[in-house]
């Protein structure tokens, strides 16, 4: 009887082991089946940072030198050359009548010159002398204003901002708290102005900068580096002109290389700065683990369905959400269409991934 009882106990233990084994396999299969994976696909990736920046420009405020009625000869945001006519100021309504007389007289002289064989006849000479007198009178009531520099004409200005490009070395992040976008619009239609009124703002296209402020341990930017500034979803060509080394921060002066009216009418704003463009993989930060002092991901072997650790390589960039791996510089590690564990843990790293 004792031997029979022992046999029954061994049989029960053996059956229990089989049941446990089957249950473990079912559990492992279930975990493997529901383990989340991700297929690596090559993307065009813009590596960028978002920073609050200060716009600094060389700008000229053009003021009226006389009282009168202003009439503009340019449009807003127009690119102009030095010495181009910007506007005129008529000192009185008399000027309009003089203009009408000048136009009539010029047409009369033109008709007479076509009819008269002798263009030096007394009638024509007298008419020309009368025209000369009228034009001299016009100068008394009518003043032309020409551009003192080449640049862009703008109908907005900020009278409280007086930092120029020559002062870039004095800028720091503390200034961001005291500066606001406080632009005043200028009427573009004919209107009455008084002496010393601001009637136009001119921007030197070659002297427009965005200053951003970086912690000293960040080495994203280098002098001479080509970058893109993102404003309202548009990418603007720019260049890191100079990096000023301050005690607690680095001031990065980014020079704007193409025309953009939004920047000209901004003092402080958060800008996106694209500092590099790559073709590569965007890997969630949760998928990357460290093993043997190397960063990598677990790639599913498509033959045996087992995960294996693969180094992501040396050329990668990181932000709060992703690792960005340059595929062209890391072809000996990760491959296109590799399937990786999305959330590797101590269990799914060591079992077959069912799907």
CSV table of C-alpha atoms in Angstrom, one decimal:
chain,number,residue,atom,x,y,z
A,1,UNK,CA,0.0,0.0,0.0
A,2,UNK,CA,2.9,2.4,0.8
A,3,UNK,CA,4.5,1.9,-2.6
A,4,UNK,CA,1.2,2.5,-4.4
A,5,UNK,CA,0.7,5.8,-2.5
A,6,UNK,CA,4.2,6.9,-3.4
A,7,UNK,CA,3.5,6.2,-7.1
A,8,UNK,CA,0.3,8.1,-7.0
A,9,UNK,CA,2.2,11.1,-5.4
A,10,UNK,CA,4.9,11.0,-8.1
A,11,UNK,CA,2.2,10.9,-10.8
A,12,UNK,CA,0.5,13.9,-9.4
A,13,UNK,CA,3.7,15.8,-9.1
A,14,UNK,CA,4.6,15.0,-12.7
A,15,UNK,CA,1.1,16.0,-13.9
A,16,UNK,CA,1.4,19.2,-11.9
A,17,UNK,CA,4.8,20.0,-13.5
A,18,UNK,CA,3.3,19.4,-17.0
A,19,UNK,CA,0.3,21.7,-16.2
A,20,UNK,CA,2.6,24.4,-14.8
A,21,UNK,CA,4.8,24.1,-17.9
A,22,UNK,CA,1.8,24.5,-20.2
A,23,UNK,CA,0.5,27.4,-18.2
A,24,UNK,CA,4.0,29.1,-18.3
A,25,UNK,CA,4.1,28.6,-22.1
A,26,UNK,CA,0.7,30.0,-22.5
A,27,UNK,CA,1.6,33.0,-20.4
A,28,UNK,CA,4.8,33.6,-22.3
A,29,UNK,CA,3.0,33.2,-25.6
A,30,UNK,CA,0.4,35.7,-24.5
A,31,UNK,CA,3.0,38.2,-23.4
A,32,UNK,CA,4.9,37.7,-26.6
A,33,UNK,CA,1.8,38.1,-28.7
A,34,UNK,CA,0.7,41.3,-27.0
A,35,UNK,CA,4.3,42.8,-26.8
A,36,UNK,CA,4.3,46.1,-28.6
A,37,UNK,CA,6.8,46.5,-31.4
A,38,UNK,CA,7.7,49.2,-33.8
A,39,UNK,CA,9.2,49.0,-37.4
A,40,UNK,CA,12.1,51.4,-38.1
A,41,UNK,CA,11.4,53.5,-41.1
A,42,UNK,CA,13.7,56.1,-42.6
A,43,UNK,CA,12.4,59.7,-42.2
A,44,UNK,CA,13.5,63.2,-43.1
A,45,UNK,CA,14.1,64.6,-39.6
A,46,UNK,CA,14.4,68.2,-38.6
A,47,UNK,CA,16.4,68.5,-35.3
A,48,UNK,CA,15.3,71.7,-33.7
A,49,UNK,CA,15.0,73.5,-30.4
A,50,UNK,CA,12.4,76.0,-29.3
A,51,UNK,CA,13.8,79.1,-27.6
A,52,UNK,CA,12.5,82.5,-26.6
A,53,UNK,CA,14.5,84.9,-28.6
A,54,UNK,CA,15.2,88.7,-28.9
A,55,UNK,CA,15.1,90.3,-32.3
A,56,UNK,CA,17.9,92.9,-32.8
A,57,UNK,CA,18.2,95.0,-36.0
A,58,UNK,CA,19.8,98.1,-37.4
A,59,UNK,CA,16.9,100.3,-38.1
A,60,UNK,CA,16.2,103.9,-39.0
A,61,UNK,CA,13.1,105.9,-37.9
A,62,UNK,CA,12.3,108.4,-40.6
A,63,UNK,CA,10.6,111.6,-39.3
A,64,UNK,CA,8.7,114.4,-41.0
A,65,UNK,CA,10.8,117.6,-41.3
A,66,UNK,CA,7.8,119.8,-42.0
A,67,UNK,CA,4.1,120.0,-41.3
A,68,UNK,CA,1.8,119.1,-44.2
A,69,UNK,CA,0.1,116.3,-46.1
A,70,UNK,CA,2.2,113.2,-46.7
A,71,UNK,CA,1.9,111.0,-49.8
A,72,UNK,CA,3.9,107.8,-50.0
A,73,UNK,CA,5.7,106.5,-53.1
A,74,UNK,CA,6.3,103.0,-51.7
A,75,UNK,CA,4.4,100.0,-50.4
A,76,UNK,CA,4.7,98.3,-47.0
A,77,UNK,CA,7.5,95.7,-46.8
A,78,UNK,CA,9.0,96.9,-50.1
A,79,UNK,CA,12.7,96.4,-50.6
A,80,UNK,CA,14.2,99.8,-51.6
A,81,UNK,CA,17.6,101.1,-52.7
A,82,UNK,CA,19.5,104.0,-51.2
A,83,UNK,CA,18.2,107.4,-52.4
A,84,UNK,CA,14.9,106.1,-53.7
A,85,UNK,CA,11.9,108.5,-53.3
A,86,UNK,CA,10.0,107.4,-50.2
A,87,UNK,CA,7.3,110.1,-49.9
A,88,UNK,CA,6.5,113.7,-50.4
A,89,UNK,CA,5.0,116.3,-48.0
A,90,UNK,CA,2.9,119.1,-49.4
A,91,UNK,CA,3.0,122.1,-47.2
A,92,UNK,CA,-0.3,123.5,-48.4
A,93,UNK,CA,-3.1,122.9,-50.9
A,94,UNK,CA,-1.5,125.4,-53.2
A,95,UNK,CA,0.8,122.7,-54.4
A,96,UNK,CA,-2.0,120.7,-56.0
A,97,UNK,CA,-3.0,123.6,-58.2
A,98,UNK,CA,0.6,124.2,-59.1
A,99,UNK,CA,0.9,120.6,-60.2
A,100,UNK,CA,-2.1,120.9,-62.4
A,101,UNK,CA,-0.7,124.1,-64.1
A,102,UNK,CA,2.7,122.3,-64.6
A,103,UNK,CA,1.0,119.4,-66.3
A,104,UNK,CA,-1.1,121.6,-68.6
A,105,UNK,CA,2.0,123.7,-69.5
A,106,UNK,CA,4.2,120.6,-70.2
A,107,UNK,CA,1.5,119.4,-72.7
A,108,UNK,CA,1.3,122.8,-74.4
A,109,UNK,CA,5.0,122.9,-74.9
A,110,UNK,CA,5.0,119.3,-76.3
A,111,UNK,CA,2.3,120.2,-78.8
A,112,UNK,CA,4.0,123.4,-79.9
A,113,UNK,CA,7.3,121.6,-80.4
A,114,UNK,CA,5.6,119.1,-82.7
A,115,UNK,CA,3.9,121.9,-84.7
A,116,UNK,CA,6.7,124.5,-84.8
A,117,UNK,CA,9.7,123.8,-87.0
A,118,UNK,CA,11.7,126.2,-84.9
A,119,UNK,CA,11.9,124.9,-81.3
A,120,UNK,CA,13.5,128.1,-80.2
A,121,UNK,CA,10.6,130.3,-81.1
A,122,UNK,CA,9.7,133.0,-78.7
A,123,UNK,CA,6.4,131.4,-77.8
A,124,UNK,CA,8.1,128.1,-76.8
A,125,UNK,CA,10.8,129.9,-74.9
A,126,UNK,CA,8.3,131.9,-73.0
A,127,UNK,CA,6.3,128.8,-72.2
A,128,UNK,CA,9.5,127.1,-70.9
A,129,UNK,CA,10.4,130.1,-68.8
A,130,UNK,CA,6.9,130.0,-67.3
A,131,UNK,CA,7.3,126.3,-66.6
A,132,UNK,CA,10.6,126.9,-64.8
A,133,UNK,CA,9.0,129.5,-62.5
A,134,UNK,CA,6.1,127.1,-61.6
A,135,UNK,CA,8.6,124.3,-60.8
A,136,UNK,CA,10.5,126.7,-58.5
A,137,UNK,CA,7.2,127.6,-56.8
A,138,UNK,CA,6.5,124.0,-56.3
A,139,UNK,CA,9.7,123.4,-54.4
A,140,UNK,CA,8.5,126.0,-51.9
A,141,UNK,CA,5.4,124.0,-51.1
A,142,UNK,CA,6.5,120.5,-51.9
A,143,UNK,CA,9.3,118.4,-50.3
A,144,UNK,CA,10.7,115.0,-51.5
A,145,UNK,CA,12.1,112.6,-49.0
A,146,UNK,CA,14.6,110.0,-50.2
A,147,UNK,CA,15.9,106.8,-48.6
A,148,UNK,CA,19.1,107.4,-46.5
A,149,UNK,CA,19.9,103.6,-46.7
A,150,UNK,CA,19.0,100.5,-48.7
A,151,UNK,CA,16.7,98.1,-46.9
A,152,UNK,CA,13.0,97.3,-46.3
A,153,UNK,CA,10.3,100.0,-45.6
A,154,UNK,CA,7.9,99.2,-42.8
A,155,UNK,CA,4.8,100.9,-41.5
A,156,UNK,CA,5.3,99.9,-37.9
A,157,UNK,CA,7.7,101.1,-35.3
A,158,UNK,CA,8.6,100.7,-31.6
A,159,UNK,CA,9.8,104.0,-30.1
A,160,UNK,CA,10.8,102.4,-26.8
A,161,UNK,CA,13.3,100.0,-28.2
A,162,UNK,CA,16.8,101.3,-28.8
A,163,UNK,CA,19.2,98.3,-28.9
A,164,UNK,CA,21.3,98.1,-32.1
A,165,UNK,CA,23.5,95.4,-33.6
A,166,UNK,CA,26.5,97.2,-32.1
A,167,UNK,CA,25.2,96.3,-28.7
A,168,UNK,CA,24.9,92.5,-29.2
A,169,UNK,CA,27.7,91.8,-26.7
A,170,UNK,CA,25.7,93.5,-24.0
A,171,UNK,CA,22.5,91.4,-24.4
A,172,UNK,CA,21.5,88.8,-21.8
A,173,UNK,CA,18.4,86.7,-21.1
A,174,UNK,CA,17.3,89.0,-18.3
A,175,UNK,CA,16.2,91.5,-20.9
A,176,UNK,CA,13.5,89.2,-22.1
A,177,UNK,CA,11.4,89.9,-19.0
A,178,UNK,CA,11.4,93.7,-19.6
A,179,UNK,CA,10.8,93.8,-23.4
A,180,UNK,CA,7.4,93.5,-25.1
A,181,UNK,CA,6.0,93.6,-28.7
A,182,UNK,CA,4.7,97.1,-28.6
A,183,UNK,CA,4.6,98.3,-32.2
A,184,UNK,CA,2.7,101.4,-33.4
A,185,UNK,CA,1.1,101.3,-36.9
A,186,UNK,CA,1.7,104.1,-39.3
A,187,UNK,CA,-1.1,105.2,-41.7
A,188,UNK,CA,-0.1,104.4,-45.3
A,189,UNK,CA,-2.8,106.6,-46.8
A,190,UNK,CA,-2.4,110.3,-47.5
A,191,UNK,CA,-2.7,112.1,-44.2
A,192,UNK,CA,-1.7,115.2,-42.2
A,193,UNK,CA,1.6,115.0,-40.3
A,194,UNK,CA,3.5,117.3,-38.0
A,195,UNK,CA,7.2,118.0,-37.8
A,196,UNK,CA,9.1,115.1,-36.0
A,197,UNK,CA,6.3,112.6,-36.5
A,198,UNK,CA,7.6,109.1,-37.3
A,199,UNK,CA,6.4,108.4,-40.8
A,200,UNK,CA,8.4,105.3,-41.7
A,201,UNK,CA,10.9,102.7,-40.4
A,202,UNK,CA,13.7,101.3,-42.5
A,203,UNK,CA,15.5,98.0,-41.8
A,204,UNK,CA,19.0,97.2,-43.0
A,205,UNK,CA,18.5,93.7,-44.4
A,206,UNK,CA,22.2,92.8,-43.7
A,207,UNK,CA,21.9,93.5,-40.0
A,208,UNK,CA,18.9,91.5,-38.6
A,209,UNK,CA,19.6,89.0,-35.7
A,210,UNK,CA,17.7,86.7,-33.3
A,211,UNK,CA,19.5,86.3,-30.0
A,212,UNK,CA,18.7,83.1,-28.1
A,213,UNK,CA,20.1,82.0,-24.8
A,214,UNK,CA,21.6,78.6,-24.0
A,215,UNK,CA,22.9,76.8,-21.0
A,216,UNK,CA,26.7,76.5,-21.1
A,217,UNK,CA,26.6,72.7,-21.1
A,218,UNK,CA,24.7,72.6,-24.4
A,219,UNK,CA,26.8,72.4,-27.5
A,220,UNK,CA,24.1,72.5,-30.2
A,221,UNK,CA,25.4,75.6,-32.1
A,222,UNK,CA,28.7,76.6,-33.6
A,223,UNK,CA,29.8,79.8,-35.2
A,224,UNK,CA,29.3,79.8,-38.9
A,225,UNK,CA,26.7,77.0,-38.7
A,226,UNK,CA,23.7,77.2,-41.2
A,227,UNK,CA,20.4,76.9,-39.5
A,228,UNK,CA,16.7,77.5,-40.2
A,229,UNK,CA,14.5,79.7,-38.1
A,230,UNK,CA,10.8,78.6,-38.0
A,231,UNK,CA,8.2,81.4,-37.9
A,232,UNK,CA,4.5,80.6,-38.5
A,233,UNK,CA,5.5,77.2,-40.0
A,234,UNK,CA,7.8,78.8,-42.5
A,235,UNK,CA,11.5,78.0,-42.6
A,236,UNK,CA,13.9,81.0,-43.0
A,237,UNK,CA,17.5,80.7,-43.9
A,238,UNK,CA,19.8,81.9,-41.1
A,239,UNK,CA,23.4,81.5,-39.8
A,240,UNK,CA,25.0,81.4,-36.4
A,241,UNK,CA,27.0,84.6,-36.6
A,242,UNK,CA,28.6,84.7,-33.2
A,243,UNK,CA,28.3,83.0,-29.8
A,244,UNK,CA,29.0,85.3,-26.8
A,245,UNK,CA,30.4,83.5,-23.8
A,246,UNK,CA,28.7,84.9,-20.6
A,247,UNK,CA,29.3,83.8,-17.1
A,248,UNK,CA,26.0,81.8,-16.7
A,249,UNK,CA,24.9,81.3,-20.3
A,250,UNK,CA,25.9,81.5,-24.0
A,251,UNK,CA,24.2,84.2,-26.1
A,252,UNK,CA,23.8,82.8,-29.7
A,253,UNK,CA,23.4,85.6,-32.3
A,254,UNK,CA,21.7,84.1,-35.3
A,255,UNK,CA,21.8,86.2,-38.5
A,256,UNK,CA,18.7,86.2,-40.7
A,257,UNK,CA,19.7,85.7,-44.3
A,258,UNK,CA,16.4,86.3,-46.1
A,259,UNK,CA,13.6,88.9,-46.0
A,260,UNK,CA,10.7,88.3,-43.5
A,261,UNK,CA,8.3,91.0,-42.4
A,262,UNK,CA,7.1,89.0,-39.4
A,263,UNK,CA,10.6,89.0,-37.8
A,264,UNK,CA,11.0,92.7,-38.5
A,265,UNK,CA,7.8,93.5,-36.6
A,266,UNK,CA,8.7,91.3,-33.6
A,267,UNK,CA,10.9,92.0,-30.5
A,268,UNK,CA,10.3,88.9,-28.4
A,269,UNK,CA,9.0,85.6,-29.5
A,270,UNK,CA,9.5,81.8,-29.2
A,271,UNK,CA,11.3,80.6,-32.3
A,272,UNK,CA,12.0,77.1,-33.6
A,273,UNK,CA,15.6,76.8,-34.6
A,274,UNK,CA,16.4,73.8,-36.9
A,275,UNK,CA,20.1,73.1,-36.3
A,276,UNK,CA,20.4,70.0,-38.4
A,277,UNK,CA,18.5,67.9,-41.0
A,278,UNK,CA,19.1,64.2,-41.1
A,279,UNK,CA,17.7,61.0,-42.7
A,280,UNK,CA,17.2,58.4,-40.1
A,281,UNK,CA,15.2,56.7,-37.4
A,282,UNK,CA,13.0,58.4,-34.8
A,283,UNK,CA,13.1,56.0,-31.8
A,284,UNK,CA,11.0,56.6,-28.7
A,285,UNK,CA,13.2,57.3,-25.7
A,286,UNK,CA,11.4,54.4,-23.8
A,287,UNK,CA,12.7,51.9,-26.4
A,288,UNK,CA,16.4,52.7,-25.8
A,289,UNK,CA,18.3,50.9,-23.0
A,290,UNK,CA,21.9,50.7,-21.8
A,291,UNK,CA,23.8,47.4,-21.9
A,292,UNK,CA,27.5,47.0,-21.4
A,293,UNK,CA,27.8,50.8,-21.3
A,294,UNK,CA,26.3,51.1,-24.8
A,295,UNK,CA,22.9,52.4,-25.8
A,296,UNK,CA,20.8,50.2,-28.0
A,297,UNK,CA,17.4,48.7,-28.8
A,298,UNK,CA,16.1,45.1,-28.9
A,299,UNK,CA,15.6,44.0,-32.5
A,300,UNK,CA,13.3,41.0,-33.2
A,301,UNK,CA,15.1,38.3,-35.2
A,302,UNK,CA,12.6,37.4,-37.9
A,303,UNK,CA,13.8,33.8,-38.0
A,304,UNK,CA,13.6,32.7,-34.4
A,305,UNK,CA,11.4,35.7,-33.2
A,306,UNK,CA,13.8,36.3,-30.3
A,307,UNK,CA,14.9,39.9,-29.3
A,308,UNK,CA,18.6,40.7,-29.6
A,309,UNK,CA,20.4,43.8,-28.3
A,310,UNK,CA,21.6,46.1,-31.2
A,311,UNK,CA,23.7,49.2,-30.5
A,312,UNK,CA,22.2,52.4,-32.0
A,313,UNK,CA,25.6,53.7,-33.0
A,314,UNK,CA,27.5,56.8,-32.3
A,315,UNK,CA,25.7,59.4,-34.5
A,316,UNK,CA,22.5,60.1,-32.6
A,317,UNK,CA,20.7,63.1,-31.1
A,318,UNK,CA,18.3,63.2,-28.2
A,319,UNK,CA,15.4,65.3,-26.9
A,320,UNK,CA,12.8,64.7,-24.2
A,321,UNK,CA,10.8,62.2,-26.4
A,322,UNK,CA,13.1,60.6,-29.0
A,323,UNK,CA,16.5,59.4,-30.0
A,324,UNK,CA,17.2,60.5,-33.6
A,325,UNK,CA,19.6,58.1,-35.3
A,326,UNK,CA,21.4,59.1,-38.5
A,327,UNK,CA,20.8,56.1,-40.7
A,328,UNK,CA,23.5,56.9,-43.2
A,329,UNK,CA,26.2,57.1,-40.5
A,330,UNK,CA,25.0,54.0,-38.6
A,331,UNK,CA,24.4,51.4,-41.3
A,332,UNK,CA,26.5,48.8,-39.4
A,333,UNK,CA,24.1,48.8,-36.5
A,334,UNK,CA,20.4,49.3,-37.1
A,335,UNK,CA,18.8,48.5,-40.5
A,336,UNK,CA,15.8,49.8,-42.4
A,337,UNK,CA,12.6,48.0,-41.3
A,338,UNK,CA,14.1,46.4,-38.2
A,339,UNK,CA,11.3,45.6,-35.7
A,340,UNK,CA,12.2,46.7,-32.2
A,341,UNK,CA,10.6,46.3,-28.8
A,342,UNK,CA,8.7,49.4,-28.0
A,343,UNK,CA,8.8,49.0,-24.2
A,344,UNK,CA,11.6,46.4,-23.4
A,345,UNK,CA,11.4,44.9,-19.9
A,346,UNK,CA,13.1,41.9,-18.1
A,347,UNK,CA,10.4,39.5,-19.5
A,348,UNK,CA,9.9,40.5,-23.1
A,349,UNK,CA,13.6,40.8,-23.7
A,350,UNK,CA,14.0,37.0,-23.2
A,351,UNK,CA,10.9,35.5,-24.9
A,352,UNK,CA,9.7,35.0,-28.5
A,353,UNK,CA,7.6,37.8,-29.9
A,354,UNK,CA,4.7,36.1,-31.5
A,355,UNK,CA,3.7,38.8,-33.9
